[in-house]
Amino acid sequence: MYDILLNIIEEIGYFALFLVLCLGLIGLPIPNEAVVMTGGALAESGVLLPVPAFIMTCLGICSAMTFGYSIGRFAGSKLSNWFSSKKNISKFVAKSEQLSERYGGYAISLSLCLPFLRHVTPYVMGLNRMNFKRFALFAYPSAFVWTLIYFIIGTFVGDQVQALSDNIYKYGIWIVFALAAVVISFLVYRYVKSRQQKNQLERPM
């Protein structure tokens, strides 16, 4: 799986990050977490430039979410009966409905941390006729933050992306919270340390 991703990136470059994340909607067997962290790891190693790599991964996530919303909004009524007949899919649709009823638009943000639900929830929001502006208000900032977290994690883990991605897929949101806490703590530590060094340099001799 990881080798497939690297081969695609080698063939078509930055656009691969966008393409693979979009195709994840139709079942390409590469978890989104692995794709985004790979972008971060390759940026850290110098294979890709950080800004274009991050932009393409973020746009890929946003495009997949928009596509799911559009299907639900414009073709959801035609697909709902077919989804209901598929036990596995209907189970995730029901969970997304529960999230939507309980958290409203914030369900979009929460679903990003949950494999497969991140694909189903935009569809459910479209099916429920959520206004696109409201959808965008929750979806795109959440996608930016989610992508940023995993991209930064990728710069730290390097060639351990695949193993970490498997654990995230298995343990879901708890791993996300733990990793986010570690990253935030590290960034705060770096900020405080840099401020202390700056203050020391500014002190009169």
Coordinates of C-alpha atoms in Angstrom, one line a residue, residues 64-199:
A64 CA -13.4 14.6 -1.5
M65 CA -15.6 16.1 1.1
T66 CA -17.3 18.4 -1.4
F67 CA -17.8 15.5 -3.8
G68 CA -19.5 13.5 -1.1
Y69 CA -21.7 16.5 -0.1
S70 CA -22.7 17.0 -3.8
I71 CA -23.7 13.3 -4.2
G72 CA -25.9 13.5 -1.1
R73 CA -27.4 16.9 -2.2
F74 CA -28.2 16.1 -5.8
A75 CA -28.4 12.3 -6.0
G76 CA -28.9 11.2 -2.4
S77 CA -32.6 10.3 -2.8
K78 CA -31.8 8.0 -5.7
L79 CA -29.0 6.3 -3.8
S80 CA -30.5 6.0 -0.3
N81 CA -32.4 2.8 -1.1
W82 CA -29.3 1.2 -2.5
F83 CA -27.3 2.2 0.5
S84 CA -30.0 0.9 2.8
S85 CA -29.6 -2.5 1.1
K86 CA -25.9 -2.7 1.9
K87 CA -25.4 -3.6 5.5
N88 CA -21.9 -2.2 6.0
I89 CA -22.7 1.1 4.2
S90 CA -26.0 1.6 5.9
K91 CA -24.4 1.1 9.3
F92 CA -22.0 4.0 8.7
V93 CA -24.8 6.1 7.3
A94 CA -26.8 5.5 10.5
K95 CA -23.8 6.5 12.6
S96 CA -23.3 9.7 10.6
E97 CA -27.0 10.5 11.0
Q98 CA -26.5 10.1 14.8
L99 CA -23.5 12.4 14.8
S100 CA -25.4 14.9 12.8
E101 CA -28.4 14.9 15.1
R102 CA -26.2 15.2 18.2
Y103 CA -23.6 17.7 17.1
G104 CA -25.0 19.4 14.0
G105 CA -22.4 20.9 11.7
Y106 CA -19.6 19.9 14.1
A107 CA -20.3 16.3 13.1
I108 CA -18.3 17.1 9.9
S109 CA -15.3 18.0 12.0
L110 CA -15.6 15.0 14.3
S111 CA -16.0 12.6 11.3
L112 CA -12.6 13.6 9.9
C113 CA -11.0 11.7 12.8
L114 CA -13.0 8.5 12.1
P115 CA -12.1 6.4 9.1
F116 CA -14.8 5.9 6.5
L117 CA -17.2 8.2 8.4
R118 CA -15.2 11.1 7.0
H119 CA -16.5 10.0 3.6
V120 CA -20.0 9.2 4.6
T121 CA -20.8 12.3 6.8
P122 CA -20.5 14.9 3.9
Y123 CA -22.9 12.7 1.9
V124 CA -25.3 12.7 4.9
M125 CA -25.1 16.5 5.2
G126 CA -26.0 16.8 1.6
L127 CA -28.8 14.3 1.9
N128 CA -30.2 16.3 4.8
R129 CA -30.1 19.4 2.6
M130 CA -27.6 21.4 4.6
N131 CA -26.9 24.7 3.0
F132 CA -23.6 24.7 1.2
K133 CA -22.3 27.8 2.9
R134 CA -22.9 26.2 6.3
F135 CA -21.3 23.0 5.1
A136 CA -18.2 24.9 3.8
L137 CA -18.0 26.8 7.1
F138 CA -17.5 23.5 9.0
A139 CA -15.8 21.4 6.4
Y140 CA -13.0 23.5 5.0
P141 CA -11.5 24.9 8.2
S142 CA -11.7 21.4 9.8
A143 CA -10.0 19.9 6.7
F144 CA -7.2 22.5 7.0
V145 CA -6.6 21.8 10.7
W146 CA -6.8 18.0 10.2
T147 CA -4.4 18.1 7.3
L148 CA -2.0 20.4 9.1
I149 CA -1.8 18.1 12.2
Y150 CA -1.1 15.0 10.1
F151 CA 1.3 16.8 7.8
I152 CA 3.4 18.0 10.8
I153 CA 3.3 14.5 12.3
G154 CA 4.6 13.2 9.0
T155 CA 7.7 15.5 9.3
F156 CA 8.5 13.8 12.6
V157 CA 7.8 10.1 11.9
G158 CA 9.7 9.8 8.6
D159 CA 9.7 6.2 7.3
Q160 CA 7.4 5.1 10.2
V161 CA 4.3 6.5 8.4
Q162 CA 2.8 3.2 7.5
A163 CA 3.0 1.6 11.0
L164 CA 1.6 4.8 12.6
S165 CA -1.1 5.0 10.0
D166 CA -2.2 1.4 10.7
N167 CA -2.5 2.2 14.4
I168 CA -4.4 5.4 13.8
Y169 CA -6.8 3.4 11.6
K170 CA -7.2 0.8 14.3
Y171 CA -7.6 3.0 17.3
G172 CA -9.2 6.0 15.6
I173 CA -9.9 9.2 17.4
W174 CA -7.9 8.3 20.6
I175 CA -4.6 8.1 18.7
V176 CA -5.5 11.4 17.0
F177 CA -6.0 13.1 20.4
A178 CA -2.8 11.7 21.7
L179 CA -0.8 12.8 18.7
A180 CA -2.3 16.2 18.6
A181 CA -1.5 16.7 22.3
V182 CA 2.2 15.7 21.6
V183 CA 2.5 18.0 18.6
I184 CA 0.9 21.0 20.5
S185 CA 3.1 20.4 23.5
F186 CA 6.2 20.3 21.4
L187 CA 5.2 23.5 19.6
V188 CA 4.5 25.3 22.9
Y189 CA 7.8 24.1 24.2
R190 CA 9.7 25.4 21.2
Y191 CA 7.8 28.7 21.4
V192 CA 8.6 29.2 25.1
K193 CA 12.2 28.2 24.6
S194 CA 12.6 30.7 21.7
R195 CA 11.1 33.4 23.8
Q196 CA 13.5 32.7 26.7
Q197 CA 16.5 32.8 24.3
K198 CA 15.3 36.1 22.8
N199 CA 14.8 37.7 26.2

